[in-house]
mmCIF file of C-alpha atoms in Angstrom:
data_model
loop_
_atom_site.group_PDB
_atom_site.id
_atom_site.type_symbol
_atom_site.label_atom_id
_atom_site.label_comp_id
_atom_site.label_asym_id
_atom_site.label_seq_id
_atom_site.Cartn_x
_atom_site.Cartn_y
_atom_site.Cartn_z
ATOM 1 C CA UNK A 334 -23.219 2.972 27.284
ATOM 2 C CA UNK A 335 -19.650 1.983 27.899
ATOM 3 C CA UNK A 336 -20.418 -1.658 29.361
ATOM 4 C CA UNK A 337 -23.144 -2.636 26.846
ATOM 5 C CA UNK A 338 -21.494 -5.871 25.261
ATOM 6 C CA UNK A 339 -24.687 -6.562 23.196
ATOM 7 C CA UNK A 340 -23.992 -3.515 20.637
ATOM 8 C CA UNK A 341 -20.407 -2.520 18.831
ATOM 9 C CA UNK A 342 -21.798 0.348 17.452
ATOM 10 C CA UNK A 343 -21.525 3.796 19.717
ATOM 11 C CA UNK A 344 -24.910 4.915 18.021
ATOM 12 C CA UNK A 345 -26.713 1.567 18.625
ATOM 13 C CA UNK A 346 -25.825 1.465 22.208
ATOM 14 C CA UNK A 347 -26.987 4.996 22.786
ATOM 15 C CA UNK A 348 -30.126 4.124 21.522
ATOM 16 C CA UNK A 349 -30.906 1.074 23.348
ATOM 17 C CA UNK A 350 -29.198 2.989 26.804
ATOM 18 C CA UNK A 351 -31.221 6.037 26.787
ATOM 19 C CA UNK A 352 -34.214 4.831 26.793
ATOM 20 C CA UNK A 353 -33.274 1.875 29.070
ATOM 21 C CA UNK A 354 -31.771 3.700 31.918
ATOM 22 C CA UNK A 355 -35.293 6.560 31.347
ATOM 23 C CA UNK A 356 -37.230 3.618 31.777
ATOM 24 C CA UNK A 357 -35.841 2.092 34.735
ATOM 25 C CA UNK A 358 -35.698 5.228 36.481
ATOM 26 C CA UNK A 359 -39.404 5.896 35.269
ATOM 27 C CA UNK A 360 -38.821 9.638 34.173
ATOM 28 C CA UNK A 361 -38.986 11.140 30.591
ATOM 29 C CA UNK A 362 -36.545 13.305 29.219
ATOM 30 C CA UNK A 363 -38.564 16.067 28.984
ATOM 31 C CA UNK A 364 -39.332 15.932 32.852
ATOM 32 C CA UNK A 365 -35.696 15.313 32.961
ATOM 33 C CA UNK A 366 -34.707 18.619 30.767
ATOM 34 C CA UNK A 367 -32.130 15.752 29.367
ATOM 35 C CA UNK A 368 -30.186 17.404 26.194
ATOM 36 C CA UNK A 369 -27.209 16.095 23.956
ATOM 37 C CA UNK A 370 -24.484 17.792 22.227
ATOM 38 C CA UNK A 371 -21.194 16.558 20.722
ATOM 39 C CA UNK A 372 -17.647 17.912 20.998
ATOM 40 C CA UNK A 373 -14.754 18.026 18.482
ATOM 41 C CA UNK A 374 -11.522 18.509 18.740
ATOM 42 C CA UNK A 375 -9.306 18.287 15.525
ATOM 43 C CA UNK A 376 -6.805 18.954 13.853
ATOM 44 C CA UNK A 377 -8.491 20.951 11.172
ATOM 45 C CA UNK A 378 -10.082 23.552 13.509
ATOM 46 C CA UNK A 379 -7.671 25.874 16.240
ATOM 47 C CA UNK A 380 -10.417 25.242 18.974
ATOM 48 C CA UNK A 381 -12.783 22.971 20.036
ATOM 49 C CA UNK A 382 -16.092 22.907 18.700
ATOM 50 C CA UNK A 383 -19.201 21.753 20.825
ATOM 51 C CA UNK A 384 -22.254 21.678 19.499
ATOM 52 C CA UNK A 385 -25.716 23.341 20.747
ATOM 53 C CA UNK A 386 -27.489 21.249 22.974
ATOM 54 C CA UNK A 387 -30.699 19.611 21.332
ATOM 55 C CA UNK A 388 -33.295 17.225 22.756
ATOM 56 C CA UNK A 389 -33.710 14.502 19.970
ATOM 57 C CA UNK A 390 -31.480 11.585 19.984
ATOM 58 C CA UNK A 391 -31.625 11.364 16.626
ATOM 59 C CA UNK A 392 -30.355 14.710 15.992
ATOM 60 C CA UNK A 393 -27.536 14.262 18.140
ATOM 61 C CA UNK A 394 -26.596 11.127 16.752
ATOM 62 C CA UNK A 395 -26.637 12.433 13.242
ATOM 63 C CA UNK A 396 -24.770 15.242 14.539
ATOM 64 C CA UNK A 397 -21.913 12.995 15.929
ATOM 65 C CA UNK A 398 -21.602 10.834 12.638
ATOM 66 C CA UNK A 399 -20.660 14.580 10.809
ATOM 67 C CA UNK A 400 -18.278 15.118 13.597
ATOM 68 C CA UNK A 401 -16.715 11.989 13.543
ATOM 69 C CA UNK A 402 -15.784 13.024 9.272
ATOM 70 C CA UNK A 403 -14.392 15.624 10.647
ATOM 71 C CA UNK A 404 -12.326 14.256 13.440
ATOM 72 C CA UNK A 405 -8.405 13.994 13.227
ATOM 73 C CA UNK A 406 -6.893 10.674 13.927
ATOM 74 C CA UNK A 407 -3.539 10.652 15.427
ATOM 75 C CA UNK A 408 -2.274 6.643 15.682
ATOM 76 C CA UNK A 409 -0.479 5.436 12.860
ATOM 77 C CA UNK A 410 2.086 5.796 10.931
ATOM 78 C CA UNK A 411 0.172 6.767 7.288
ATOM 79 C CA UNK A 412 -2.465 8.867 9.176
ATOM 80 C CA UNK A 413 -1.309 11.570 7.070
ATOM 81 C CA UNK A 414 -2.728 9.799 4.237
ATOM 82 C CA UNK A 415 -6.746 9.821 5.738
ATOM 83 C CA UNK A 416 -5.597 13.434 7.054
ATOM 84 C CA UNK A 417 -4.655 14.959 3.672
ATOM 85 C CA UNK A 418 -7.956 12.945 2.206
ATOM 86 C CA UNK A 419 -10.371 14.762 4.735
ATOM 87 C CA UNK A 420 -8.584 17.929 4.168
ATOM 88 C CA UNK A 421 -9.132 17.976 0.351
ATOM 89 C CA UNK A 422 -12.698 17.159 1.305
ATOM 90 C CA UNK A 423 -13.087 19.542 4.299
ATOM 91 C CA UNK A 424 -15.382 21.927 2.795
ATOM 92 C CA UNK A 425 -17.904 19.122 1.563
ATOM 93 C CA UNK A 426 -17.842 17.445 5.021
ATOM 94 C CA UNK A 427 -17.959 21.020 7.216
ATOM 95 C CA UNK A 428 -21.236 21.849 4.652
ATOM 96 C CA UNK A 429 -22.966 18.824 5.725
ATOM 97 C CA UNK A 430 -21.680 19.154 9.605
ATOM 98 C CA UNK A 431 -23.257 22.787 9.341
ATOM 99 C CA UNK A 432 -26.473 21.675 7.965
ATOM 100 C CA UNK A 433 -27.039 19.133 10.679
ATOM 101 C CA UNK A 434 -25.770 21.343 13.681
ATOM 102 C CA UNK A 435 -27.804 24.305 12.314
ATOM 103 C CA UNK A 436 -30.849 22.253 11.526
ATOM 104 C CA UNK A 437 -30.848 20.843 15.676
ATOM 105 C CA UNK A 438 -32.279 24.552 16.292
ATOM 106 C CA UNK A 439 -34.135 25.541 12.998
ATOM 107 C CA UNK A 440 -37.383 25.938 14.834
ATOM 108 C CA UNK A 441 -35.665 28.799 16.899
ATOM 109 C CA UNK A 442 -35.649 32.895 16.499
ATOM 110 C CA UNK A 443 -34.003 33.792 13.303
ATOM 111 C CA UNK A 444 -31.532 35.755 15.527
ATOM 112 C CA UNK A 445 -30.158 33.059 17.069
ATOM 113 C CA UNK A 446 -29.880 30.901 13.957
ATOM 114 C CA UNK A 447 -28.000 33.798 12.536
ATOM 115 C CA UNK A 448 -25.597 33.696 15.551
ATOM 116 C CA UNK A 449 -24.726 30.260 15.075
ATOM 117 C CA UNK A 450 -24.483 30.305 11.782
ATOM 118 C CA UNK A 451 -21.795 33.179 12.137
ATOM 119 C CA UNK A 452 -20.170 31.449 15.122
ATOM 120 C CA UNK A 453 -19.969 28.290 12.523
ATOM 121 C CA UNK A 454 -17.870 30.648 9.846
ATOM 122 C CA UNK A 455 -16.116 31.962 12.264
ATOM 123 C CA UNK A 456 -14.528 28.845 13.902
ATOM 124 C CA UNK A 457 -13.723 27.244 10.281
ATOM 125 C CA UNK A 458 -11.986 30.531 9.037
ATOM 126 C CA UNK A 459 -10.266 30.688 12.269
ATOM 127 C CA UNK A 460 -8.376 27.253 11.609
ATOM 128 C CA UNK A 461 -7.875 28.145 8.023
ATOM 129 C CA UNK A 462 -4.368 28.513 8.291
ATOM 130 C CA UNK A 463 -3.788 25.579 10.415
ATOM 131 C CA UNK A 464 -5.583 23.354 7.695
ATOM 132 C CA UNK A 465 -3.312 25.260 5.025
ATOM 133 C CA UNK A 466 -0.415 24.219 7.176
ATOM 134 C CA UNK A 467 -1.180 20.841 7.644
ATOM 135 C CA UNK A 468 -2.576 20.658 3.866
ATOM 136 C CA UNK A 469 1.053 21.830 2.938
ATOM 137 C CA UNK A 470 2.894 19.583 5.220
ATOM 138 C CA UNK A 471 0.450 16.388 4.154
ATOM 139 C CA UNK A 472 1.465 17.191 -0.291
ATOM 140 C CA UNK A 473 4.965 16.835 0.898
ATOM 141 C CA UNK A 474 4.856 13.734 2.561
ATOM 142 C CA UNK A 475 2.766 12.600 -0.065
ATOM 143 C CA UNK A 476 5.687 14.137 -2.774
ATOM 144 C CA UNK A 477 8.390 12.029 -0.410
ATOM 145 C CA UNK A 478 6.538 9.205 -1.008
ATOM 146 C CA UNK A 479 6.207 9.578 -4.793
ATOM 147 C CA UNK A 480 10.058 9.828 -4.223
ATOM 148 C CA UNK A 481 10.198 6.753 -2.832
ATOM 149 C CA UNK A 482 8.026 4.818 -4.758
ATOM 150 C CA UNK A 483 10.169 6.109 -8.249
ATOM 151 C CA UNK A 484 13.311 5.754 -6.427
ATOM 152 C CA UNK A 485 12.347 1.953 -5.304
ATOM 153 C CA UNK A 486 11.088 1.133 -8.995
ATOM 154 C CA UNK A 487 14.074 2.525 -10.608
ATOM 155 C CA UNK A 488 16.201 0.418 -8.320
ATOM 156 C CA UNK A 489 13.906 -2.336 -9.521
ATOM 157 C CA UNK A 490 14.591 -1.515 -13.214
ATOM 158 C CA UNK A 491 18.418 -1.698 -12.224
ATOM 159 C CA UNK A 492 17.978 -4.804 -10.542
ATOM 160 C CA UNK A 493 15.948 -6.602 -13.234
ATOM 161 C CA UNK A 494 18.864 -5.082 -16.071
ATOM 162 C CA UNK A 495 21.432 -6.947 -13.701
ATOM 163 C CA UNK A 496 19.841 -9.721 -13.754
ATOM 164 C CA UNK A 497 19.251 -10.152 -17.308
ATOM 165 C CA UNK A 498 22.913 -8.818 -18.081
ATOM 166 C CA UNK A 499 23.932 -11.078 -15.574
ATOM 167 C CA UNK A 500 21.498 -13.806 -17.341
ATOM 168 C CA UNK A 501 22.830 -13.309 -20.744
ATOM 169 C CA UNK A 502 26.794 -13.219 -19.282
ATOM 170 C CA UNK A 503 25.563 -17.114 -18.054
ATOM 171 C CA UNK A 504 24.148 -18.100 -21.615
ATOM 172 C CA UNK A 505 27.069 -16.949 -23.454
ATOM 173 C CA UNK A 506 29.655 -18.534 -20.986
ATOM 174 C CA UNK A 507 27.674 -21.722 -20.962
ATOM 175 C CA UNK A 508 27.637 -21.441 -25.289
ATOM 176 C CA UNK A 509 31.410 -20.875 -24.936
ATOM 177 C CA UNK A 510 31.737 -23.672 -22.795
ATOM 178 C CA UNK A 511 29.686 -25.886 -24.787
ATOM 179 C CA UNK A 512 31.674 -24.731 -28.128
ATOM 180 C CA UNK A 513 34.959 -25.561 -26.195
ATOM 181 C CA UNK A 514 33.361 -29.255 -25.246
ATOM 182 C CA UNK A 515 32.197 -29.710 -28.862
ATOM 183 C CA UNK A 516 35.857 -28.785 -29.913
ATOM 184 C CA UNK A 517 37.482 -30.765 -27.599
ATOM 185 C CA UNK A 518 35.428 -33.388 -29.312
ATOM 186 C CA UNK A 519 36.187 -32.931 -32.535
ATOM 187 C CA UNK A 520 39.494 -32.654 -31.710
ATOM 188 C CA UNK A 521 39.680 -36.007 -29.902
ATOM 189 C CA UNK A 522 37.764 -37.999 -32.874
ATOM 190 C CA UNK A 523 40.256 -36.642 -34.987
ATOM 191 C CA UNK A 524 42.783 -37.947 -33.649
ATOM 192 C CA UNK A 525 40.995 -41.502 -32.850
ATOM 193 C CA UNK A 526 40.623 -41.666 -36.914
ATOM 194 C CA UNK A 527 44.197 -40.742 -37.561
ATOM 195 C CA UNK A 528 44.959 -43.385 -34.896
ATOM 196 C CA UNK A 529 42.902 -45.670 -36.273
ATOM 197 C CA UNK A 530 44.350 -45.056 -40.029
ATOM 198 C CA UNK A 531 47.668 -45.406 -38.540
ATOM 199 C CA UNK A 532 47.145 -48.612 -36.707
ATOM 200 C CA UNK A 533 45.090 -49.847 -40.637
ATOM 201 C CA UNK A 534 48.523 -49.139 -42.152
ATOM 202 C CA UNK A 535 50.856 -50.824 -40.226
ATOM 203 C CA UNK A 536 48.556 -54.184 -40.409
ATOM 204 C CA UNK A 537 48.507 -54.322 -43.932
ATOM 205 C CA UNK A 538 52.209 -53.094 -44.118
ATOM 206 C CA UNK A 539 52.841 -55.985 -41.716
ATOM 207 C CA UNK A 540 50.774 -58.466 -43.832
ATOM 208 C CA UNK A 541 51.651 -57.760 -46.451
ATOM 209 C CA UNK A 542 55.759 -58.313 -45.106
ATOM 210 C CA UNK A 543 54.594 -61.490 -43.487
ATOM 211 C CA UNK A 544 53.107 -62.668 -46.893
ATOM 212 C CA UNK A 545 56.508 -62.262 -48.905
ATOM 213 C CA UNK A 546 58.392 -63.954 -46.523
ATOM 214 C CA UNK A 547 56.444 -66.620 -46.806
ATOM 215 C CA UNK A 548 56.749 -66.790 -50.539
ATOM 216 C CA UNK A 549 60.622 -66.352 -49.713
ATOM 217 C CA UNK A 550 60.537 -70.157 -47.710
ATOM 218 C CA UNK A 551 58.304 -71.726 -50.332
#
């Protein structure tokens, strides 16, 4: 099952294994009494859980896709975040996980599906107070990160304010600036024109000097 490079999927290579290796070996797996069952260990339960044995691959299969909604990952830094997901949804996923493991064995005495059944209750109230402990410790990372997050946008409200303050200190140093050019401006084409004037009236004063002395010689 491990070496088959023609199918990713766990369930697809069980399927096409299985029947392969029966095959090859030319037994059944009823002459083989061959039986499946499927272990969890997680997180959400204080012990680990194996299912009853049961004959159909199928079954079994179906069986291990519950457990694997029930199973605990533990890489990662934001596993919390599937963690405190499943455990808000434990008691829809443990339902259907009960159905299926009860249902491998439904054809059995009543006694025994009794007996499992209890053994079922009894191993999810047993880890209730580990889920309410990691239920409790999963809201407060999730409160931290609220924290975070409001802290980080309030620091991005300050920033943007800075910037616009910082913006609008530009715009009214550049208007100052510009009203000091203009000025400066002003100031010099003032000055040209009284130059200008100045330079008007001492032509025509000098003309008008040059003009009587020539009427003086004539």
């Amino acid at each position: 099952i491990v070496s088959d490079s023609l199918h990713n999927c766990f369930e697809d290579r069980v399927r096409f294994a299985v029947p392969a290796v029966l095959e090859e070996n030319d037994v059944s797996a009823k002459d083989l009494g061959l039986g499946f069952s499927v272990q969890l260990r997680t997180a959400f339960l204080s012990q680990r859980l194996t299912t009853p044995v049961c004959h159909d691959v199928e079954k079994a299969l179906l069986t291990y896709r519950r457990v694997e909604q029930l199973r605990s990952r533990r890489r990662g830094r934001r596993v919390w975040r599937e963690w405190w997901q499943q455990l808000q949804d434990f008691d829809a996923l443990w339902l259907a996980f009960r159905t299926v493991v009860l249902s491998l064995h439904d054809n059995g005495p009543e006694q025994k599906s009794e007996a499992r059944a209890t053994w079922l209750d009894a191993v999810r109230d047993d880890g209730a107070s580990q889920r309410s402990q990691l239920l409790a410790a999963c809201e407060c990372k999730a409160m931290a990160c609220e924290e975070r997050l409001q802290r980080r946008a309030l620091a991005e409200a300050r920033r943007a304010r800075r910037q616009e303050a910082g913006a609008e200190r530009w715009n009214r140093s550049a208007m100052r600036a510009e009203d000091l050019r203009q000025g400066r401006v002003q100031t010099f084409e003032r000055r040209q024109d009284r130059l200008v004037r100045r330079i008007c009236h001492l032509a025509a004063r000098w003309q008008r000097h040059e003009d009587r002395r020539r009427g003086r010689e004539l």
